[in-house]
PDB file of C-alpha atoms in Angstrom:
ATOM      1  CA  GLU A 136    -102.697 -28.568  99.162  1.00  0.00           C
ATOM      2  CA  ASP A 137    -102.588 -29.667 102.787  1.00  0.00           C
ATOM      3  CA  GLN A 138     -98.966 -29.836 103.899  1.00  0.00           C
ATOM      4  CA  VAL A 139     -96.927 -30.240 107.068  1.00  0.00           C
ATOM      5  CA  THR A 140     -93.215 -29.423 107.335  1.00  0.00           C
ATOM      6  CA  GLN A 141     -91.125 -30.211 110.383  1.00  0.00           C
ATOM      7  CA  SER A 142     -87.714 -28.833 111.297  1.00  0.00           C
ATOM      8  CA  PRO A 143     -85.035 -29.682 112.053  1.00  0.00           C
ATOM      9  CA  GLU A 144     -84.912 -33.221 110.652  1.00  0.00           C
ATOM     10  CA  ALA A 145     -82.585 -34.254 113.470  1.00  0.00           C
ATOM     11  CA  LEU A 146     -81.601 -32.650 116.758  1.00  0.00           C
ATOM     12  CA  ARG A 147     -78.913 -33.703 119.203  1.00  0.00           C
ATOM     13  CA  LEU A 148     -79.055 -32.314 122.749  1.00  0.00           C
ATOM     14  CA  GLN A 149     -77.160 -32.800 125.952  1.00  0.00           C
ATOM     15  CA  GLU A 150     -79.203 -33.827 128.962  1.00  0.00           C
ATOM     16  CA  GLY A 151     -80.700 -30.668 130.466  1.00  0.00           C
ATOM     17  CA  GLU A 152     -80.267 -28.591 127.278  1.00  0.00           C
ATOM     18  CA  SER A 153     -83.694 -27.171 126.412  1.00  0.00           C
ATOM     19  CA  SER A 154     -84.795 -26.652 122.797  1.00  0.00           C
ATOM     20  CA  SER A 155     -87.795 -26.485 120.468  1.00  0.00           C
ATOM     21  CA  LEU A 156     -89.067 -28.456 117.485  1.00  0.00           C
ATOM     22  CA  ASN A 157     -91.009 -26.681 114.753  1.00  0.00           C
ATOM     23  CA  CYS A 158     -94.036 -27.765 112.743  1.00  0.00           C
ATOM     24  CA  SER A 159     -95.352 -25.428 110.037  1.00  0.00           C
ATOM     25  CA  TYR A 160     -98.562 -26.261 108.241  1.00  0.00           C
ATOM     26  CA  THR A 161    -100.764 -25.189 105.366  1.00  0.00           C
ATOM     27  CA  VAL A 162    -104.361 -26.331 105.551  1.00  0.00           C
ATOM     28  CA  SER A 163    -107.563 -24.446 104.934  1.00  0.00           C
ATOM     29  CA  GLY A 164    -109.393 -24.098 108.217  1.00  0.00           C
ATOM     30  CA  LEU A 165    -107.342 -25.878 110.852  1.00  0.00           C
ATOM     31  CA  ARG A 166    -109.475 -28.506 112.584  1.00  0.00           C
ATOM     32  CA  GLY A 167    -106.729 -29.823 114.818  1.00  0.00           C
ATOM     33  CA  LEU A 168    -102.964 -30.280 115.096  1.00  0.00           C
ATOM     34  CA  PHE A 169    -101.501 -33.379 116.718  1.00  0.00           C
ATOM     35  CA  TRP A 170     -98.111 -34.264 118.160  1.00  0.00           C
ATOM     36  CA  TYR A 171     -97.004 -37.881 118.348  1.00  0.00           C
ATOM     37  CA  ARG A 172     -93.898 -39.598 119.680  1.00  0.00           C
ATOM     38  CA  GLN A 173     -92.503 -42.628 117.858  1.00  0.00           C
ATOM     39  CA  ASP A 174     -89.878 -44.948 119.298  1.00  0.00           C
ATOM     40  CA  PRO A 175     -87.851 -47.209 116.966  1.00  0.00           C
ATOM     41  CA  GLY A 176     -89.855 -50.229 115.876  1.00  0.00           C
ATOM     42  CA  LYS A 177     -93.057 -48.939 117.445  1.00  0.00           C
ATOM     43  CA  GLY A 178     -96.203 -47.197 116.306  1.00  0.00           C
ATOM     44  CA  PRO A 179     -96.755 -43.473 116.928  1.00  0.00           C
ATOM     45  CA  GLU A 180     -97.954 -42.636 120.429  1.00  0.00           C
ATOM     46  CA  PHE A 181    -100.300 -39.697 120.946  1.00  0.00           C
ATOM     47  CA  LEU A 182     -98.978 -36.703 122.923  1.00  0.00           C
ATOM     48  CA  PHE A 183    -101.134 -33.608 122.337  1.00  0.00           C
ATOM     49  CA  THR A 184    -103.985 -32.119 120.350  1.00  0.00           C
ATOM     50  CA  LEU A 185    -104.202 -28.353 119.728  1.00  0.00           C
ATOM     51  CA  TYR A 186    -107.256 -26.789 118.127  1.00  0.00           C
ATOM     52  CA  SER A 187    -106.844 -23.014 118.071  1.00  0.00           C
ATOM     53  CA  ALA A 188    -104.104 -20.389 117.917  1.00  0.00           C
ATOM     54  CA  GLY A 189    -102.810 -19.474 121.352  1.00  0.00           C
ATOM     55  CA  GLU A 190    -103.583 -22.863 122.833  1.00  0.00           C
ATOM     56  CA  GLU A 191    -100.903 -24.604 124.905  1.00  0.00           C
ATOM     57  CA  LYS A 192    -100.657 -28.126 126.330  1.00  0.00           C
ATOM     58  CA  GLU A 193     -98.061 -29.557 128.729  1.00  0.00           C
ATOM     59  CA  LYS A 194     -96.955 -33.021 129.716  1.00  0.00           C
ATOM     60  CA  GLU A 195     -93.927 -33.517 131.940  1.00  0.00           C
ATOM     61  CA  ARG A 196     -90.972 -31.894 130.098  1.00  0.00           C
ATOM     62  CA  LEU A 197     -92.954 -31.249 126.906  1.00  0.00           C
ATOM     63  CA  LYS A 198     -95.013 -28.196 126.035  1.00  0.00           C
ATOM     64  CA  ALA A 199     -96.836 -27.721 122.738  1.00  0.00           C
ATOM     65  CA  THR A 200     -97.947 -24.337 121.447  1.00  0.00           C
ATOM     66  CA  LEU A 201     -99.916 -23.275 118.380  1.00  0.00           C
ATOM     67  CA  THR A 202    -100.046 -20.190 116.163  1.00  0.00           C
ATOM     68  CA  LYS A 203    -101.987 -19.628 112.941  1.00  0.00           C
ATOM     69  CA  LYS A 204     -99.125 -21.000 110.848  1.00  0.00           C
ATOM     70  CA  GLU A 205     -97.028 -23.250 113.062  1.00  0.00           C
ATOM     71  CA  SER A 206     -96.686 -25.239 116.217  1.00  0.00           C
ATOM     72  CA  PHE A 207     -93.729 -25.677 118.528  1.00  0.00           C
ATOM     73  CA  LEU A 208     -92.866 -28.561 120.778  1.00  0.00           C
ATOM     74  CA  HIS A 209     -90.707 -27.192 123.577  1.00  0.00           C
ATOM     75  CA  ILE A 210     -88.558 -29.659 125.498  1.00  0.00           C
ATOM     76  CA  THR A 211     -87.349 -28.415 128.867  1.00  0.00           C
ATOM     77  CA  ALA A 212     -84.340 -30.065 130.528  1.00  0.00           C
ATOM     78  CA  PRO A 213     -84.575 -33.205 128.372  1.00  0.00           C
ATOM     79  CA  LYS A 214     -83.490 -36.631 129.552  1.00  0.00           C
ATOM     80  CA  PRO A 215     -82.107 -39.531 127.478  1.00  0.00           C
ATOM     81  CA  GLU A 216     -85.516 -41.231 127.649  1.00  0.00           C
ATOM     82  CA  ASP A 217     -86.938 -38.324 125.626  1.00  0.00           C
ATOM     83  CA  SER A 218     -84.961 -39.573 122.626  1.00  0.00           C
ATOM     84  CA  ALA A 219     -87.453 -40.465 119.890  1.00  0.00           C
ATOM     85  CA  THR A 220     -88.909 -39.210 116.627  1.00  0.00           C
ATOM     86  CA  TYR A 221     -91.567 -36.556 117.135  1.00  0.00           C
ATOM     87  CA  LEU A 222     -94.281 -36.357 114.509  1.00  0.00           C
ATOM     88  CA  CYS A 223     -96.643 -33.494 113.789  1.00  0.00           C
ATOM     89  CA  ALA A 224     -99.941 -33.964 111.923  1.00  0.00           C
ATOM     90  CA  VAL A 225    -102.966 -31.909 110.919  1.00  0.00           C
ATOM     91  CA  ILE A 226    -106.455 -32.961 109.947  1.00  0.00           C
ATOM     92  CA  ASN A 227    -106.889 -32.669 106.202  1.00  0.00           C
ATOM     93  CA  GLN A 228    -109.321 -30.195 104.663  1.00  0.00           C
ATOM     94  CA  ALA A 229    -111.940 -32.919 104.169  1.00  0.00           C
ATOM     95  CA  GLY A 230    -111.734 -33.727 107.867  1.00  0.00           C
ATOM     96  CA  THR A 231    -111.207 -37.415 107.169  1.00  0.00           C
ATOM     97  CA  ALA A 232    -107.559 -38.208 107.869  1.00  0.00           C
ATOM     98  CA  LEU A 233    -104.285 -36.978 109.345  1.00  0.00           C
ATOM     99  CA  ILE A 234    -101.536 -35.467 107.178  1.00  0.00           C
ATOM    100  CA  PHE A 235     -98.147 -36.085 108.766  1.00  0.00           C
ATOM    101  CA  GLY A 236     -94.832 -34.286 108.604  1.00  0.00           C
ATOM    102  CA  LYS A 237     -91.655 -36.314 108.165  1.00  0.00           C
ATOM    103  CA  GLY A 238     -90.710 -35.938 111.805  1.00  0.00           C
ATOM    104  CA  THR A 239     -87.835 -34.675 113.927  1.00  0.00           C
ATOM    105  CA  THR A 240     -85.509 -37.280 115.388  1.00  0.00           C
ATOM    106  CA  LEU A 241     -84.333 -36.161 118.820  1.00  0.00           C
ATOM    107  CA  SER A 242     -81.269 -37.671 120.503  1.00  0.00           C
ATOM    108  CA  VAL A 243     -80.508 -36.722 124.094  1.00  0.00           C
ATOM    109  CA  SER A 244     -77.176 -37.807 125.520  1.00  0.00           C
ATOM    110  CA  SER A 245     -76.177 -37.898 129.164  1.00  0.00           C
TER     111      SER A 245
ATOM    112  CA  ASN B 216    -106.970 -53.194 126.915  1.00  0.00           C
ATOM    113  CA  ALA B 217    -105.112 -54.092 123.694  1.00  0.00           C
ATOM    114  CA  GLY B 218    -106.003 -50.972 121.638  1.00  0.00           C
ATOM    115  CA  VAL B 219    -105.077 -51.559 117.979  1.00  0.00           C
ATOM    116  CA  THR B 220    -103.663 -54.964 117.091  1.00  0.00           C
ATOM    117  CA  GLN B 221    -101.954 -55.735 113.795  1.00  0.00           C
ATOM    118  CA  THR B 222    -100.951 -59.110 112.404  1.00  0.00           C
ATOM    119  CA  PRO B 223     -98.481 -60.212 111.267  1.00  0.00           C
ATOM    120  CA  LYS B 224     -95.647 -58.138 112.720  1.00  0.00           C
ATOM    121  CA  PHE B 225     -93.152 -59.174 110.033  1.00  0.00           C
ATOM    122  CA  GLN B 226     -93.592 -60.619 106.552  1.00  0.00           C
ATOM    123  CA  VAL B 227     -91.396 -61.371 103.546  1.00  0.00           C
ATOM    124  CA  LEU B 228     -93.120 -61.818 100.193  1.00  0.00           C
ATOM    125  CA  LYS B 229     -91.901 -62.651  96.736  1.00  0.00           C
ATOM    126  CA  THR B 230     -92.860 -60.325  93.895  1.00  0.00           C
ATOM    127  CA  GLY B 231     -96.335 -61.242  92.651  1.00  0.00           C
ATOM    128  CA  GLN B 232     -97.497 -62.947  95.834  1.00  0.00           C
ATOM    129  CA  SER B 233    -100.591 -61.757  97.636  1.00  0.00           C
ATOM    130  CA  MET B 234    -101.296 -61.248 101.310  1.00  0.00           C
ATOM    131  CA  THR B 235    -103.700 -59.600 103.715  1.00  0.00           C
ATOM    132  CA  LEU B 236    -102.677 -57.456 106.666  1.00  0.00           C
ATOM    133  CA  GLN B 237    -105.103 -57.705 109.541  1.00  0.00           C
ATOM    134  CA  CYS B 238    -106.076 -54.953 111.972  1.00  0.00           C
ATOM    135  CA  ALA B 239    -108.486 -55.021 114.894  1.00  0.00           C
ATOM    136  CA  GLN B 240    -109.376 -52.408 117.514  1.00  0.00           C
ATOM    137  CA  ASP B 241    -111.219 -52.893 120.782  1.00  0.00           C
ATOM    138  CA  MET B 242    -112.008 -49.245 121.566  1.00  0.00           C
ATOM    139  CA  ASN B 243    -115.373 -49.157 119.755  1.00  0.00           C
ATOM    140  CA  HIS B 244    -113.979 -46.573 117.346  1.00  0.00           C
ATOM    141  CA  ASN B 245    -115.887 -45.593 114.211  1.00  0.00           C
ATOM    142  CA  SER B 246    -112.985 -44.697 111.933  1.00  0.00           C
ATOM    143  CA  MET B 247    -110.010 -46.795 110.891  1.00  0.00           C
ATOM    144  CA  TYR B 248    -106.987 -46.055 108.704  1.00  0.00           C
ATOM    145  CA  TRP B 249    -104.087 -47.695 106.928  1.00  0.00           C
ATOM    146  CA  TYR B 250    -100.819 -45.794 106.582  1.00  0.00           C
ATOM    147  CA  ARG B 251     -97.437 -46.727 105.182  1.00  0.00           C
ATOM    148  CA  GLN B 252     -94.181 -45.288 106.508  1.00  0.00           C
ATOM    149  CA  ASP B 253     -91.076 -45.071 104.375  1.00  0.00           C
ATOM    150  CA  PRO B 254     -87.707 -43.470 105.191  1.00  0.00           C
ATOM    151  CA  GLY B 255     -87.722 -39.798 104.250  1.00  0.00           C
ATOM    152  CA  MET B 256     -91.417 -39.884 103.272  1.00  0.00           C
ATOM    153  CA  GLY B 257     -93.217 -39.845 106.585  1.00  0.00           C
ATOM    154  CA  LEU B 258     -96.565 -41.517 107.134  1.00  0.00           C
ATOM    155  CA  ARG B 259     -98.827 -41.592 104.070  1.00  0.00           C
ATOM    156  CA  LEU B 260    -102.486 -42.555 104.050  1.00  0.00           C
ATOM    157  CA  ILE B 261    -103.406 -45.549 101.899  1.00  0.00           C
ATOM    158  CA  TYR B 262    -107.107 -46.057 102.647  1.00  0.00           C
ATOM    159  CA  TYR B 263    -109.504 -45.128 105.385  1.00  0.00           C
ATOM    160  CA  SER B 264    -112.910 -46.160 106.627  1.00  0.00           C
ATOM    161  CA  ALA B 265    -114.929 -43.398 108.242  1.00  0.00           C
ATOM    162  CA  SER B 266    -117.518 -45.862 109.515  1.00  0.00           C
ATOM    163  CA  GLU B 267    -118.538 -49.482 109.203  1.00  0.00           C
ATOM    164  CA  GLY B 268    -119.495 -50.220 105.607  1.00  0.00           C
ATOM    165  CA  THR B 269    -117.571 -47.354 103.997  1.00  0.00           C
ATOM    166  CA  THR B 270    -114.051 -47.123 102.609  1.00  0.00           C
ATOM    167  CA  ASP B 271    -112.242 -44.362 100.721  1.00  0.00           C
ATOM    168  CA  LYS B 272    -108.916 -43.883  99.012  1.00  0.00           C
ATOM    169  CA  GLY B 273    -106.138 -41.924 100.619  1.00  0.00           C
ATOM    170  CA  GLU B 274    -102.961 -40.470  99.154  1.00  0.00           C
ATOM    171  CA  VAL B 275    -101.334 -43.718  97.899  1.00  0.00           C
ATOM    172  CA  PRO B 276    -104.049 -46.359  97.206  1.00  0.00           C
ATOM    173  CA  ASN B 277    -102.634 -47.974  94.048  1.00  0.00           C
ATOM    174  CA  GLY B 278    -101.852 -51.671  94.462  1.00  0.00           C
ATOM    175  CA  TYR B 279    -103.988 -52.065  97.582  1.00  0.00           C
ATOM    176  CA  ASN B 280    -107.531 -53.032  98.502  1.00  0.00           C
ATOM    177  CA  VAL B 281    -109.290 -52.836 101.853  1.00  0.00           C
ATOM    178  CA  SER B 282    -112.224 -54.411 103.607  1.00  0.00           C
ATOM    179  CA  ARG B 283    -114.041 -53.064 106.649  1.00  0.00           C
ATOM    180  CA  LEU B 284    -115.225 -56.433 107.884  1.00  0.00           C
ATOM    181  CA  ASN B 285    -117.133 -55.040 110.866  1.00  0.00           C
ATOM    182  CA  LYS B 286    -116.711 -52.177 113.301  1.00  0.00           C
ATOM    183  CA  ARG B 287    -113.646 -53.790 114.876  1.00  0.00           C
ATOM    184  CA  GLU B 288    -111.704 -55.029 111.865  1.00  0.00           C
ATOM    185  CA  PHE B 289    -110.125 -53.348 108.846  1.00  0.00           C
ATOM    186  CA  SER B 290    -107.903 -55.378 106.529  1.00  0.00           C
ATOM    187  CA  LEU B 291    -105.437 -54.328 103.822  1.00  0.00           C
ATOM    188  CA  ARG B 292    -104.798 -56.624 100.856  1.00  0.00           C
ATOM    189  CA  LEU B 293    -101.910 -56.649  98.421  1.00  0.00           C
ATOM    190  CA  GLU B 294    -103.092 -58.614  95.378  1.00  0.00           C
ATOM    191  CA  SER B 295     -99.738 -58.788  93.565  1.00  0.00           C
ATOM    192  CA  ALA B 296     -96.893 -57.531  95.730  1.00  0.00           C
ATOM    193  CA  ALA B 297     -94.166 -55.363  94.217  1.00  0.00           C
ATOM    194  CA  PRO B 298     -90.779 -54.323  95.672  1.00  0.00           C
ATOM    195  CA  SER B 299     -92.099 -50.720  95.859  1.00  0.00           C
ATOM    196  CA  GLN B 300     -94.540 -51.943  98.500  1.00  0.00           C
ATOM    197  CA  THR B 301     -91.696 -52.757 100.891  1.00  0.00           C
ATOM    198  CA  SER B 302     -92.579 -50.583 103.859  1.00  0.00           C
ATOM    199  CA  VAL B 303     -93.851 -50.465 107.409  1.00  0.00           C
ATOM    200  CA  TYR B 304     -97.641 -50.497 107.517  1.00  0.00           C
ATOM    201  CA  PHE B 305     -99.605 -48.965 110.378  1.00  0.00           C
ATOM    202  CA  CYS B 306    -103.250 -49.326 111.173  1.00  0.00           C
ATOM    203  CA  ALA B 307    -104.946 -46.640 113.261  1.00  0.00           C
ATOM    204  CA  SER B 308    -108.380 -45.900 114.646  1.00  0.00           C
ATOM    205  CA  SER B 309    -110.210 -42.865 115.982  1.00  0.00           C
ATOM    206  CA  ALA B 310    -113.473 -42.333 117.775  1.00  0.00           C
ATOM    207  CA  ARG B 311    -115.352 -40.072 115.365  1.00  0.00           C
ATOM    208  CA  GLN B 312    -116.243 -40.150 111.685  1.00  0.00           C
ATOM    209  CA  LYS B 313    -115.039 -36.610 111.198  1.00  0.00           C
ATOM    210  CA  LEU B 314    -111.576 -36.824 112.675  1.00  0.00           C
ATOM    211  CA  ASN B 315    -111.093 -34.308 115.428  1.00  0.00           C
ATOM    212  CA  THR B 316    -109.922 -36.601 118.147  1.00  0.00           C
ATOM    213  CA  GLU B 317    -106.629 -38.384 118.387  1.00  0.00           C
ATOM    214  CA  ALA B 318    -105.893 -41.505 116.360  1.00  0.00           C
ATOM    215  CA  PHE B 319    -104.410 -44.562 118.052  1.00  0.00           C
ATOM    216  CA  PHE B 320    -101.873 -46.633 116.168  1.00  0.00           C
ATOM    217  CA  GLY B 321    -100.931 -50.285 116.118  1.00  0.00           C
ATOM    218  CA  GLN B 322     -97.365 -51.513 116.381  1.00  0.00           C
ATOM    219  CA  GLY B 323     -96.915 -51.918 112.648  1.00  0.00           C
ATOM    220  CA  THR B 324     -96.302 -54.652 110.083  1.00  0.00           C
ATOM    221  CA  ARG B 325     -92.847 -54.694 108.540  1.00  0.00           C
ATOM    222  CA  LEU B 326     -93.214 -55.968 104.980  1.00  0.00           C
ATOM    223  CA  THR B 327     -90.371 -56.811 102.623  1.00  0.00           C
ATOM    224  CA  VAL B 328     -91.074 -57.711  98.998  1.00  0.00           C
ATOM    225  CA  VAL B 329     -88.160 -59.404  97.221  1.00  0.00           C
TER     226      VAL B 329
END
């Protein structure tokens, strides 16, 4: 069964305190892994796509990495505006839809 | 460029009432999706349409029907609403039939069934 598990469920950081979010997945033949950001009351906003183990993508203070079993979203020197829920998703085995994890809610205080 | 537009944004229904959630995209995407998001459950796929003229069930299709009206529009219908259908509903679209590019989401419809 295709499955995505994210940890931790919630993470509180001080401004400037770097950390990582984890996304572990089980899917036969990974076709793609996606990271989204979701602000309260809004729809998910696309951040990154990773396709193969060893791949890395960066955007401002965020860096996503991928292994054969998990992905990490590294947040370097976060700011309060980075506070959001971060969602991880993989393409299902049929290649027809995204399977989402439950998300990690990040709170960054100044 | 509006992207994915959902209407209405908020709705309150009584048990047994029916309604249709509307979704339209202006990115010329082939595939469209309906998800529901519940606390502690994450986003779950209700139905999807890989291309105009086709629809398929997702993880939680019971109690819902869909129509892919044309390439731009994909609607979700609740024939007889139940309190268990209280949720936030998101429509999404992606460029390709076989999903390997990112999906773009609408802003959501917040539905309460009393």
